[in-house]
JSON list of C-alpha atoms in Angstrom, two decimals:
[
{"chain": "A", "resi": 1, "resn": "UNK", "atom": "CA", "xyz": [-38.84, -17.79, 5.38]},
{"chain": "A", "resi": 2, "resn": "UNK", "atom": "CA", "xyz": [-39.12, -14.20, 6.84]},
{"chain": "A", "resi": 3, "resn": "UNK", "atom": "CA", "xyz": [-35.98, -12.21, 6.84]},
{"chain": "A", "resi": 4, "resn": "UNK", "atom": "CA", "xyz": [-33.74, -15.08, 4.77]},
{"chain": "A", "resi": 5, "resn": "UNK", "atom": "CA", "xyz": [-31.53, -14.03, 2.72]},
{"chain": "A", "resi": 6, "resn": "UNK", "atom": "CA", "xyz": [-31.08, -15.64, -0.66]},
{"chain": "A", "resi": 7, "resn": "UNK", "atom": "CA", "xyz": [-28.12, -15.43, -3.11]},
{"chain": "A", "resi": 8, "resn": "UNK", "atom": "CA", "xyz": [-28.75, -12.88, -5.66]},
{"chain": "A", "resi": 9, "resn": "UNK", "atom": "CA", "xyz": [-28.84, -13.90, -9.34]},
{"chain": "A", "resi": 10, "resn": "UNK", "atom": "CA", "xyz": [-26.44, -11.07, -10.44]},
{"chain": "A", "resi": 11, "resn": "UNK", "atom": "CA", "xyz": [-23.46, -12.80, -11.38]},
{"chain": "A", "resi": 12, "resn": "UNK", "atom": "CA", "xyz": [-21.38, -10.71, -8.95]},
{"chain": "A", "resi": 13, "resn": "UNK", "atom": "CA", "xyz": [-18.68, -12.21, -6.62]},
{"chain": "A", "resi": 14, "resn": "UNK", "atom": "CA", "xyz": [-17.03, -10.39, -3.82]},
{"chain": "A", "resi": 15, "resn": "UNK", "atom": "CA", "xyz": [-13.71, -10.34, -5.87]},
{"chain": "A", "resi": 16, "resn": "UNK", "atom": "CA", "xyz": [-15.51, -8.45, -8.89]},
{"chain": "A", "resi": 17, "resn": "UNK", "atom": "CA", "xyz": [-17.16, -5.66, -6.40]},
{"chain": "A", "resi": 18, "resn": "UNK", "atom": "CA", "xyz": [-13.97, -5.30, -4.48]},
{"chain": "A", "resi": 19, "resn": "UNK", "atom": "CA", "xyz": [-12.22, -4.71, -7.81]},
{"chain": "A", "resi": 20, "resn": "UNK", "atom": "CA", "xyz": [-14.87, -2.43, -8.86]},
{"chain": "A", "resi": 21, "resn": "UNK", "atom": "CA", "xyz": [-14.75, -0.27, -5.82]},
{"chain": "A", "resi": 22, "resn": "UNK", "atom": "CA", "xyz": [-10.84, 0.31, -6.21]},
{"chain": "A", "resi": 23, "resn": "UNK", "atom": "CA", "xyz": [-11.65, 1.20, -9.94]},
{"chain": "A", "resi": 24, "resn": "UNK", "atom": "CA", "xyz": [-14.41, 3.20, -8.58]},
{"chain": "A", "resi": 25, "resn": "UNK", "atom": "CA", "xyz": [-12.17, 4.97, -6.21]},
{"chain": "A", "resi": 26, "resn": "UNK", "atom": "CA", "xyz": [-9.48, 5.57, -8.54]},
{"chain": "A", "resi": 27, "resn": "UNK", "atom": "CA", "xyz": [-11.80, 7.59, -10.63]},
{"chain": "A", "resi": 28, "resn": "UNK", "atom": "CA", "xyz": [-13.96, 9.46, -8.15]},
{"chain": "A", "resi": 29, "resn": "UNK", "atom": "CA", "xyz": [-12.18, 9.38, -4.68]},
{"chain": "A", "resi": 30, "resn": "UNK", "atom": "CA", "xyz": [-12.73, 7.38, -1.43]},
{"chain": "A", "resi": 31, "resn": "UNK", "atom": "CA", "xyz": [-15.15, 9.94, -0.20]},
{"chain": "A", "resi": 32, "resn": "UNK", "atom": "CA", "xyz": [-17.58, 9.27, -3.33]},
{"chain": "A", "resi": 33, "resn": "UNK", "atom": "CA", "xyz": [-17.79, 5.45, -2.54]},
{"chain": "A", "resi": 34, "resn": "UNK", "atom": "CA", "xyz": [-21.32, 4.26, -1.43]},
{"chain": "A", "resi": 35, "resn": "UNK", "atom": "CA", "xyz": [-23.00, 0.96, -2.09]},
{"chain": "A", "resi": 36, "resn": "UNK", "atom": "CA", "xyz": [-25.61, 2.92, -4.09]},
{"chain": "A", "resi": 37, "resn": "UNK", "atom": "CA", "xyz": [-22.87, 4.60, -6.38]},
{"chain": "A", "resi": 38, "resn": "UNK", "atom": "CA", "xyz": [-20.78, 1.28, -6.76]},
{"chain": "A", "resi": 39, "resn": "UNK", "atom": "CA", "xyz": [-24.05, -0.80, -7.59]},
{"chain": "A", "resi": 40, "resn": "UNK", "atom": "CA", "xyz": [-25.20, 1.67, -10.04]},
{"chain": "A", "resi": 41, "resn": "UNK", "atom": "CA", "xyz": [-21.48, 1.42, -11.80]},
{"chain": "A", "resi": 42, "resn": "UNK", "atom": "CA", "xyz": [-21.96, -2.45, -11.77]},
{"chain": "A", "resi": 43, "resn": "UNK", "atom": "CA", "xyz": [-25.61, -2.08, -13.09]},
{"chain": "A", "resi": 44, "resn": "UNK", "atom": "CA", "xyz": [-27.63, -3.69, -9.76]},
{"chain": "A", "resi": 45, "resn": "UNK", "atom": "CA", "xyz": [-29.11, -1.82, -6.50]},
{"chain": "A", "resi": 46, "resn": "UNK", "atom": "CA", "xyz": [-26.69, -0.91, -4.05]},
{"chain": "A", "resi": 47, "resn": "UNK", "atom": "CA", "xyz": [-28.37, -3.27, -1.73]},
{"chain": "A", "resi": 48, "resn": "UNK", "atom": "CA", "xyz": [-27.52, -6.22, -3.66]},
{"chain": "A", "resi": 49, "resn": "UNK", "atom": "CA", "xyz": [-23.79, -5.43, -2.69]},
{"chain": "A", "resi": 50, "resn": "UNK", "atom": "CA", "xyz": [-24.70, -6.42, 0.74]},
{"chain": "A", "resi": 51, "resn": "UNK", "atom": "CA", "xyz": [-25.07, -9.93, 0.28]},
{"chain": "A", "resi": 52, "resn": "UNK", "atom": "CA", "xyz": [-21.48, -10.06, -0.41]},
{"chain": "A", "resi": 53, "resn": "UNK", "atom": "CA", "xyz": [-20.06, -7.07, 1.52]},
{"chain": "A", "resi": 54, "resn": "UNK", "atom": "CA", "xyz": [-22.40, -6.58, 4.64]},
{"chain": "A", "resi": 55, "resn": "UNK", "atom": "CA", "xyz": [-20.97, -3.05, 5.47]},
{"chain": "A", "resi": 56, "resn": "UNK", "atom": "CA", "xyz": [-18.79, 0.03, 4.19]},
{"chain": "A", "resi": 57, "resn": "UNK", "atom": "CA", "xyz": [-16.12, -1.35, 6.64]},
{"chain": "A", "resi": 58, "resn": "UNK", "atom": "CA", "xyz": [-16.28, -4.98, 5.12]},
{"chain": "A", "resi": 59, "resn": "UNK", "atom": "CA", "xyz": [-15.73, -3.48, 1.79]},
{"chain": "A", "resi": 60, "resn": "UNK", "atom": "CA", "xyz": [-12.89, -1.24, 2.96]},
{"chain": "A", "resi": 61, "resn": "UNK", "atom": "CA", "xyz": [-11.52, -4.34, 4.55]},
{"chain": "A", "resi": 62, "resn": "UNK", "atom": "CA", "xyz": [-11.85, -6.41, 1.33]},
{"chain": "A", "resi": 63, "resn": "UNK", "atom": "CA", "xyz": [-10.22, -3.46, -0.57]},
{"chain": "A", "resi": 64, "resn": "UNK", "atom": "CA", "xyz": [-6.97, -3.59, 1.97]},
{"chain": "A", "resi": 65, "resn": "UNK", "atom": "CA", "xyz": [-6.97, -7.11, 1.37]},
{"chain": "A", "resi": 66, "resn": "UNK", "atom": "CA", "xyz": [-6.90, -7.08, -2.41]},
{"chain": "A", "resi": 67, "resn": "UNK", "atom": "CA", "xyz": [-4.10, -4.72, -2.13]},
{"chain": "A", "resi": 68, "resn": "UNK", "atom": "CA", "xyz": [-1.96, -6.78, -0.20]},
{"chain": "A", "resi": 69, "resn": "UNK", "atom": "CA", "xyz": [-2.62, -9.74, -2.34]},
{"chain": "A", "resi": 70, "resn": "UNK", "atom": "CA", "xyz": [-1.39, -7.38, -5.47]},
{"chain": "A", "resi": 71, "resn": "UNK", "atom": "CA", "xyz": [1.73, -6.28, -3.92]},
{"chain": "A", "resi": 72, "resn": "UNK", "atom": "CA", "xyz": [2.64, -9.71, -1.92]},
{"chain": "A", "resi": 73, "resn": "UNK", "atom": "CA", "xyz": [0.66, -13.00, -2.95]},
{"chain": "A", "resi": 74, "resn": "UNK", "atom": "CA", "xyz": [3.04, -14.47, -5.41]},
{"chain": "A", "resi": 75, "resn": "UNK", "atom": "CA", "xyz": [6.19, -13.10, -3.27]},
{"chain": "A", "resi": 76, "resn": "UNK", "atom": "CA", "xyz": [5.00, -14.73, -0.17]},
{"chain": "A", "resi": 77, "resn": "UNK", "atom": "CA", "xyz": [3.47, -17.89, -1.62]},
{"chain": "A", "resi": 78, "resn": "UNK", "atom": "CA", "xyz": [6.77, -18.88, -3.25]},
{"chain": "A", "resi": 79, "resn": "UNK", "atom": "CA", "xyz": [9.80, -16.78, -1.92]},
{"chain": "A", "resi": 80, "resn": "UNK", "atom": "CA", "xyz": [13.03, -17.06, -3.92]},
{"chain": "A", "resi": 81, "resn": "UNK", "atom": "CA", "xyz": [16.33, -15.85, -2.54]},
{"chain": "A", "resi": 82, "resn": "UNK", "atom": "CA", "xyz": [17.12, -14.43, 1.12]},
{"chain": "A", "resi": 83, "resn": "UNK", "atom": "CA", "xyz": [14.49, -12.86, 3.28]},
{"chain": "A", "resi": 84, "resn": "UNK", "atom": "CA", "xyz": [16.34, -9.32, 2.18]},
{"chain": "A", "resi": 85, "resn": "UNK", "atom": "CA", "xyz": [15.06, -9.79, -1.49]},
{"chain": "A", "resi": 86, "resn": "UNK", "atom": "CA", "xyz": [11.70, -10.97, -0.78]},
{"chain": "A", "resi": 87, "resn": "UNK", "atom": "CA", "xyz": [10.90, -7.96, 1.59]},
{"chain": "A", "resi": 88, "resn": "UNK", "atom": "CA", "xyz": [12.53, -5.38, -0.96]},
{"chain": "A", "resi": 89, "resn": "UNK", "atom": "CA", "xyz": [10.76, -6.87, -3.61]},
{"chain": "A", "resi": 90, "resn": "UNK", "atom": "CA", "xyz": [7.48, -6.59, -1.84]},
{"chain": "A", "resi": 91, "resn": "UNK", "atom": "CA", "xyz": [8.28, -2.86, -0.89]},
{"chain": "A", "resi": 92, "resn": "UNK", "atom": "CA", "xyz": [8.88, -2.15, -4.70]},
{"chain": "A", "resi": 93, "resn": "UNK", "atom": "CA", "xyz": [5.70, -4.16, -5.56]},
{"chain": "A", "resi": 94, "resn": "UNK", "atom": "CA", "xyz": [3.67, -2.33, -2.96]},
{"chain": "A", "resi": 95, "resn": "UNK", "atom": "CA", "xyz": [4.90, 0.93, -4.11]},
{"chain": "A", "resi": 96, "resn": "UNK", "atom": "CA", "xyz": [4.12, 0.50, -7.78]},
{"chain": "A", "resi": 97, "resn": "UNK", "atom": "CA", "xyz": [0.65, -0.83, -6.45]},
{"chain": "A", "resi": 98, "resn": "UNK", "atom": "CA", "xyz": [0.34, 2.30, -4.43]},
{"chain": "A", "resi": 99, "resn": "UNK", "atom": "CA", "xyz": [1.03, 4.74, -7.24]},
{"chain": "A", "resi": 100, "resn": "UNK", "atom": "CA", "xyz": [-1.61, 3.14, -9.40]},
{"chain": "A", "resi": 101, "resn": "UNK", "atom": "CA", "xyz": [-4.25, 3.45, -6.45]},
{"chain": "A", "resi": 102, "resn": "UNK", "atom": "CA", "xyz": [-2.99, 6.71, -4.53]},
{"chain": "A", "resi": 103, "resn": "UNK", "atom": "CA", "xyz": [-6.75, 7.36, -3.46]},
{"chain": "A", "resi": 104, "resn": "UNK", "atom": "CA", "xyz": [-5.87, 4.13, -1.09]},
{"chain": "A", "resi": 105, "resn": "UNK", "atom": "CA", "xyz": [-2.91, 5.26, 0.54]},
{"chain": "A", "resi": 106, "resn": "UNK", "atom": "CA", "xyz": [-4.52, 6.39, 3.58]},
{"chain": "A", "resi": 107, "resn": "UNK", "atom": "CA", "xyz": [-6.90, 3.20, 3.94]},
{"chain": "A", "resi": 108, "resn": "UNK", "atom": "CA", "xyz": [-3.74, 1.05, 3.54]},
{"chain": "A", "resi": 109, "resn": "UNK", "atom": "CA", "xyz": [-1.57, 3.08, 6.31]},
{"chain": "A", "resi": 110, "resn": "UNK", "atom": "CA", "xyz": [-4.47, 3.63, 8.85]},
{"chain": "A", "resi": 111, "resn": "UNK", "atom": "CA", "xyz": [-6.87, 0.37, 8.50]},
{"chain": "A", "resi": 112, "resn": "UNK", "atom": "CA", "xyz": [-5.09, -2.86, 9.68]},
{"chain": "A", "resi": 113, "resn": "UNK", "atom": "CA", "xyz": [-5.53, -6.08, 7.83]},
{"chain": "A", "resi": 114, "resn": "UNK", "atom": "CA", "xyz": [-8.49, -7.61, 9.15]},
{"chain": "A", "resi": 115, "resn": "UNK", "atom": "CA", "xyz": [-10.07, -10.19, 6.51]},
{"chain": "A", "resi": 116, "resn": "UNK", "atom": "CA", "xyz": [-8.93, -13.90, 7.11]},
{"chain": "A", "resi": 117, "resn": "UNK", "atom": "CA", "xyz": [-6.92, -14.07, 3.60]},
{"chain": "A", "resi": 118, "resn": "UNK", "atom": "CA", "xyz": [-5.22, -10.70, 4.48]},
{"chain": "A", "resi": 119, "resn": "UNK", "atom": "CA", "xyz": [-3.96, -12.06, 8.02]},
{"chain": "A", "resi": 120, "resn": "UNK", "atom": "CA", "xyz": [-2.92, -15.15, 6.46]},
{"chain": "A", "resi": 121, "resn": "UNK", "atom": "CA", "xyz": [-1.00, -13.32, 3.94]},
{"chain": "A", "resi": 122, "resn": "UNK", "atom": "CA", "xyz": [0.71, -11.41, 6.25]},
{"chain": "A", "resi": 123, "resn": "UNK", "atom": "CA", "xyz": [1.18, -14.62, 8.28]},
{"chain": "A", "resi": 124, "resn": "UNK", "atom": "CA", "xyz": [2.89, -16.17, 5.46]},
{"chain": "A", "resi": 125, "resn": "UNK", "atom": "CA", "xyz": [5.31, -13.07, 5.24]},
{"chain": "A", "resi": 126, "resn": "UNK", "atom": "CA", "xyz": [6.25, -13.59, 8.65]},
{"chain": "A", "resi": 127, "resn": "UNK", "atom": "CA", "xyz": [6.91, -17.07, 8.10]},
{"chain": "A", "resi": 128, "resn": "UNK", "atom": "CA", "xyz": [9.15, -16.43, 5.19]},
{"chain": "A", "resi": 129, "resn": "UNK", "atom": "CA", "xyz": [11.43, -14.13, 7.24]},
{"chain": "A", "resi": 130, "resn": "UNK", "atom": "CA", "xyz": [11.48, -16.85, 10.10]},
{"chain": "A", "resi": 131, "resn": "UNK", "atom": "CA", "xyz": [12.14, -19.80, 8.07]},
{"chain": "A", "resi": 132, "resn": "UNK", "atom": "CA", "xyz": [15.54, -17.82, 6.97]},
{"chain": "A", "resi": 133, "resn": "UNK", "atom": "CA", "xyz": [16.11, -17.39, 10.89]},
{"chain": "A", "resi": 134, "resn": "UNK", "atom": "CA", "xyz": [15.12, -13.91, 12.04]},
{"chain": "A", "resi": 135, "resn": "UNK", "atom": "CA", "xyz": [13.28, -13.58, 15.11]},
{"chain": "A", "resi": 136, "resn": "UNK", "atom": "CA", "xyz": [9.77, -12.85, 15.47]},
{"chain": "A", "resi": 137, "resn": "UNK", "atom": "CA", "xyz": [10.00, -9.41, 17.13]},
{"chain": "A", "resi": 138, "resn": "UNK", "atom": "CA", "xyz": [12.56, -8.55, 14.27]},
{"chain": "A", "resi": 139, "resn": "UNK", "atom": "CA", "xyz": [10.66, -10.03, 11.54]},
{"chain": "A", "resi": 140, "resn": "UNK", "atom": "CA", "xyz": [7.56, -7.67, 12.34]},
{"chain": "A", "resi": 141, "resn": "UNK", "atom": "CA", "xyz": [9.85, -4.90, 12.89]},
{"chain": "A", "resi": 142, "resn": "UNK", "atom": "CA", "xyz": [11.13, -5.16, 9.61]},
{"chain": "A", "resi": 143, "resn": "UNK", "atom": "CA", "xyz": [7.77, -5.77, 8.01]},
{"chain": "A", "resi": 144, "resn": "UNK", "atom": "CA", "xyz": [6.19, -2.71, 9.67]},
{"chain": "A", "resi": 145, "resn": "UNK", "atom": "CA", "xyz": [9.38, -0.49, 9.16]},
{"chain": "A", "resi": 146, "resn": "UNK", "atom": "CA", "xyz": [9.28, -1.11, 5.20]},
{"chain": "A", "resi": 147, "resn": "UNK", "atom": "CA", "xyz": [5.60, -0.69, 5.19]},
{"chain": "A", "resi": 148, "resn": "UNK", "atom": "CA", "xyz": [5.86, 2.42, 6.68]},
{"chain": "A", "resi": 149, "resn": "UNK", "atom": "CA", "xyz": [8.49, 3.77, 4.91]},
{"chain": "A", "resi": 150, "resn": "UNK", "atom": "CA", "xyz": [6.88, 2.71, 1.73]},
{"chain": "A", "resi": 151, "resn": "UNK", "atom": "CA", "xyz": [3.36, 4.38, 2.42]},
{"chain": "A", "resi": 152, "resn": "UNK", "atom": "CA", "xyz": [5.18, 7.40, 3.53]},
{"chain": "A", "resi": 153, "resn": "UNK", "atom": "CA", "xyz": [7.82, 7.84, 0.66]},
{"chain": "A", "resi": 154, "resn": "UNK", "atom": "CA", "xyz": [4.75, 7.01, -1.99]},
{"chain": "A", "resi": 155, "resn": "UNK", "atom": "CA", "xyz": [2.58, 9.71, -0.33]},
{"chain": "A", "resi": 156, "resn": "UNK", "atom": "CA", "xyz": [5.31, 12.10, -0.80]},
{"chain": "A", "resi": 157, "resn": "UNK", "atom": "CA", "xyz": [5.40, 11.23, -4.45]},
{"chain": "A", "resi": 158, "resn": "UNK", "atom": "CA", "xyz": [2.02, 11.15, -5.09]},
{"chain": "A", "resi": 159, "resn": "UNK", "atom": "CA", "xyz": [2.46, 15.05, -4.09]},
{"chain": "A", "resi": 160, "resn": "UNK", "atom": "CA", "xyz": [-1.18, 15.48, -2.25]},
{"chain": "A", "resi": 161, "resn": "UNK", "atom": "CA", "xyz": [-2.82, 14.36, 0.60]},
{"chain": "A", "resi": 162, "resn": "UNK", "atom": "CA", "xyz": [-5.93, 12.29, -0.28]},
{"chain": "A", "resi": 163, "resn": "UNK", "atom": "CA", "xyz": [-9.24, 14.52, 0.59]},
{"chain": "A", "resi": 164, "resn": "UNK", "atom": "CA", "xyz": [-6.90, 17.61, 1.23]},
{"chain": "A", "resi": 165, "resn": "UNK", "atom": "CA", "xyz": [-6.49, 18.41, -2.58]},
{"chain": "A", "resi": 166, "resn": "UNK", "atom": "CA", "xyz": [-5.14, 22.00, -3.36]},
{"chain": "A", "resi": 167, "resn": "UNK", "atom": "CA", "xyz": [-2.84, 22.04, -0.31]},
{"chain": "A", "resi": 168, "resn": "UNK", "atom": "CA", "xyz": [-0.15, 20.21, -2.04]},
{"chain": "A", "resi": 169, "resn": "UNK", "atom": "CA", "xyz": [3.24, 22.43, -3.05]},
{"chain": "A", "resi": 170, "resn": "UNK", "atom": "CA", "xyz": [3.55, 24.05, -6.26]},
{"chain": "A", "resi": 171, "resn": "UNK", "atom": "CA", "xyz": [6.59, 22.97, -8.03]},
{"chain": "A", "resi": 172, "resn": "UNK", "atom": "CA", "xyz": [7.21, 26.33, -9.69]},
{"chain": "A", "resi": 173, "resn": "UNK", "atom": "CA", "xyz": [7.62, 27.86, -6.39]},
{"chain": "A", "resi": 174, "resn": "UNK", "atom": "CA", "xyz": [11.22, 26.21, -5.89]},
{"chain": "A", "resi": 175, "resn": "UNK", "atom": "CA", "xyz": [12.10, 26.92, -9.50]},
{"chain": "A", "resi": 176, "resn": "UNK", "atom": "CA", "xyz": [13.84, 30.41, -9.19]},
{"chain": "A", "resi": 177, "resn": "UNK", "atom": "CA", "xyz": [15.20, 30.32, -5.57]},
{"chain": "A", "resi": 178, "resn": "UNK", "atom": "CA", "xyz": [17.78, 32.94, -4.49]},
{"chain": "A", "resi": 179, "resn": "UNK", "atom": "CA", "xyz": [21.14, 31.43, -5.17]},
{"chain": "A", "resi": 180, "resn": "UNK", "atom": "CA", "xyz": [22.61, 33.87, -2.17]},
{"chain": "A", "resi": 181, "resn": "UNK", "atom": "CA", "xyz": [20.24, 32.81, 0.23]},
{"chain": "A", "resi": 182, "resn": "UNK", "atom": "CA", "xyz": [19.63, 29.18, -0.62]},
{"chain": "A", "resi": 183, "resn": "UNK", "atom": "CA", "xyz": [22.76, 28.12, -2.20]},
{"chain": "A", "resi": 184, "resn": "UNK", "atom": "CA", "xyz": [22.48, 24.49, -1.69]},
{"chain": "A", "resi": 185, "resn": "UNK", "atom": "CA", "xyz": [18.41, 24.33, -2.62]},
{"chain": "A", "resi": 186, "resn": "UNK", "atom": "CA", "xyz": [18.93, 26.44, -5.41]},
{"chain": "A", "resi": 187, "resn": "UNK", "atom": "CA", "xyz": [21.78, 24.31, -7.13]},
{"chain": "A", "resi": 188, "resn": "UNK", "atom": "CA", "xyz": [19.59, 21.20, -6.45]},
{"chain": "A", "resi": 189, "resn": "UNK", "atom": "CA", "xyz": [16.37, 22.44, -7.75]},
{"chain": "A", "resi": 190, "resn": "UNK", "atom": "CA", "xyz": [18.37, 23.39, -10.79]},
{"chain": "A", "resi": 191, "resn": "UNK", "atom": "CA", "xyz": [19.74, 20.49, -11.50]},
{"chain": "A", "resi": 192, "resn": "UNK", "atom": "CA", "xyz": [17.52, 18.09, -9.84]},
{"chain": "A", "resi": 193, "resn": "UNK", "atom": "CA", "xyz": [20.31, 16.34, -7.60]},
{"chain": "A", "resi": 194, "resn": "UNK", "atom": "CA", "xyz": [19.10, 14.56, -4.84]},
{"chain": "A", "resi": 195, "resn": "UNK", "atom": "CA", "xyz": [15.18, 14.61, -5.91]},
{"chain": "A", "resi": 196, "resn": "UNK", "atom": "CA", "xyz": [15.07, 11.72, -7.67]},
{"chain": "A", "resi": 197, "resn": "UNK", "atom": "CA", "xyz": [12.08, 9.83, -6.02]},
{"chain": "A", "resi": 198, "resn": "UNK", "atom": "CA", "xyz": [12.74, 6.54, -7.52]},
{"chain": "A", "resi": 199, "resn": "UNK", "atom": "CA", "xyz": [16.45, 6.74, -6.95]},
{"chain": "A", "resi": 200, "resn": "UNK", "atom": "CA", "xyz": [15.75, 7.39, -3.26]},
{"chain": "A", "resi": 201, "resn": "UNK", "atom": "CA", "xyz": [13.05, 4.95, -2.62]},
{"chain": "A", "resi": 202, "resn": "UNK", "atom": "CA", "xyz": [15.56, 2.17, -3.77]},
{"chain": "A", "resi": 203, "resn": "UNK", "atom": "CA", "xyz": [18.43, 3.43, -2.43]},
{"chain": "A", "resi": 204, "resn": "UNK", "atom": "CA", "xyz": [16.79, 4.20, 1.18]},
{"chain": "A", "resi": 205, "resn": "UNK", "atom": "CA", "xyz": [15.01, 0.50, 1.00]},
{"chain": "A", "resi": 206, "resn": "UNK", "atom": "CA", "xyz": [18.48, -1.19, 0.46]},
{"chain": "A", "resi": 207, "resn": "UNK", "atom": "CA", "xyz": [20.17, 0.67, 3.64]},
{"chain": "A", "resi": 208, "resn": "UNK", "atom": "CA", "xyz": [17.20, -0.01, 5.64]},
{"chain": "A", "resi": 209, "resn": "UNK", "atom": "CA", "xyz": [17.41, -3.66, 4.86]},
{"chain": "A", "resi": 210, "resn": "UNK", "atom": "CA", "xyz": [20.80, -3.86, 5.01]},
{"chain": "A", "resi": 211, "resn": "UNK", "atom": "CA", "xyz": [20.90, -2.46, 8.32]},
{"chain": "A", "resi": 212, "resn": "UNK", "atom": "CA", "xyz": [18.70, -4.66, 9.65]},
{"chain": "A", "resi": 213, "resn": "UNK", "atom": "CA", "xyz": [20.88, -7.67, 8.19]},
{"chain": "A", "resi": 214, "resn": "UNK", "atom": "CA", "xyz": [23.73, -6.64, 9.55]},
{"chain": "A", "resi": 215, "resn": "UNK", "atom": "CA", "xyz": [22.00, -5.85, 13.05]},
{"chain": "A", "resi": 216, "resn": "UNK", "atom": "CA", "xyz": [20.82, -9.43, 13.02]},
{"chain": "A", "resi": 217, "resn": "UNK", "atom": "CA", "xyz": [24.04, -10.90, 12.06]},
{"chain": "A", "resi": 218, "resn": "UNK", "atom": "CA", "xyz": [25.58, -9.04, 14.91]},
{"chain": "A", "resi": 219, "resn": "UNK", "atom": "CA", "xyz": [23.00, -10.44, 17.46]},
{"chain": "A", "resi": 220, "resn": "UNK", "atom": "CA", "xyz": [23.34, -13.88, 16.03]},
{"chain": "A", "resi": 221, "resn": "UNK", "atom": "CA", "xyz": [27.53, -13.55, 16.51]},
{"chain": "A", "resi": 222, "resn": "UNK", "atom": "CA", "xyz": [26.62, -12.48, 20.34]},
{"chain": "A", "resi": 223, "resn": "UNK", "atom": "CA", "xyz": [24.51, -15.12, 21.26]},
{"chain": "A", "resi": 224, "resn": "UNK", "atom": "CA", "xyz": [26.73, -17.87, 19.60]}
]
């Protein structure tokens, strides 16, 4: 039948293509990604990939889905402990994954979860909070705040904006600040005080979640 699309005999799967796309972007950057180049990396014609991912948008959606699965799949499927622990572990896993795939930072920050699998994962994340007594609006606020904090903090850690390479600051420019003009900053850069990104991330995350938890308890007490 004319126009009928038959399954290519390539041994490919949607999952393999998405994982290969992430690996390609890790090595070459997001702007270099195309079906032709990705197909060449997989040893097939670029057109073959359209059977599994019908467009560039579908490929990006699949990559967002995969990153969320890597960060939260097990945590949301089998949560243990209070909701604050689950969300904290999710944020830690998300940061770790983003540090492994820094070129995907802007994609995850600007592209909403759109695939059924990604939406199901987020639905389960909200359910974890709801099952622990967190109201729906507050649950969404918590997850959105934590994800945005994690994305912004990790972008700062990476030290450059993807696709704007060459604009990042040079650490050496802060190494010899004039102590008379900038006494506090000079001391901080000389000693490293307050400049530990890992410590800052974990501390601020604890404060953020503790603040939400405390406010929710106050609201619960006021409503009882």
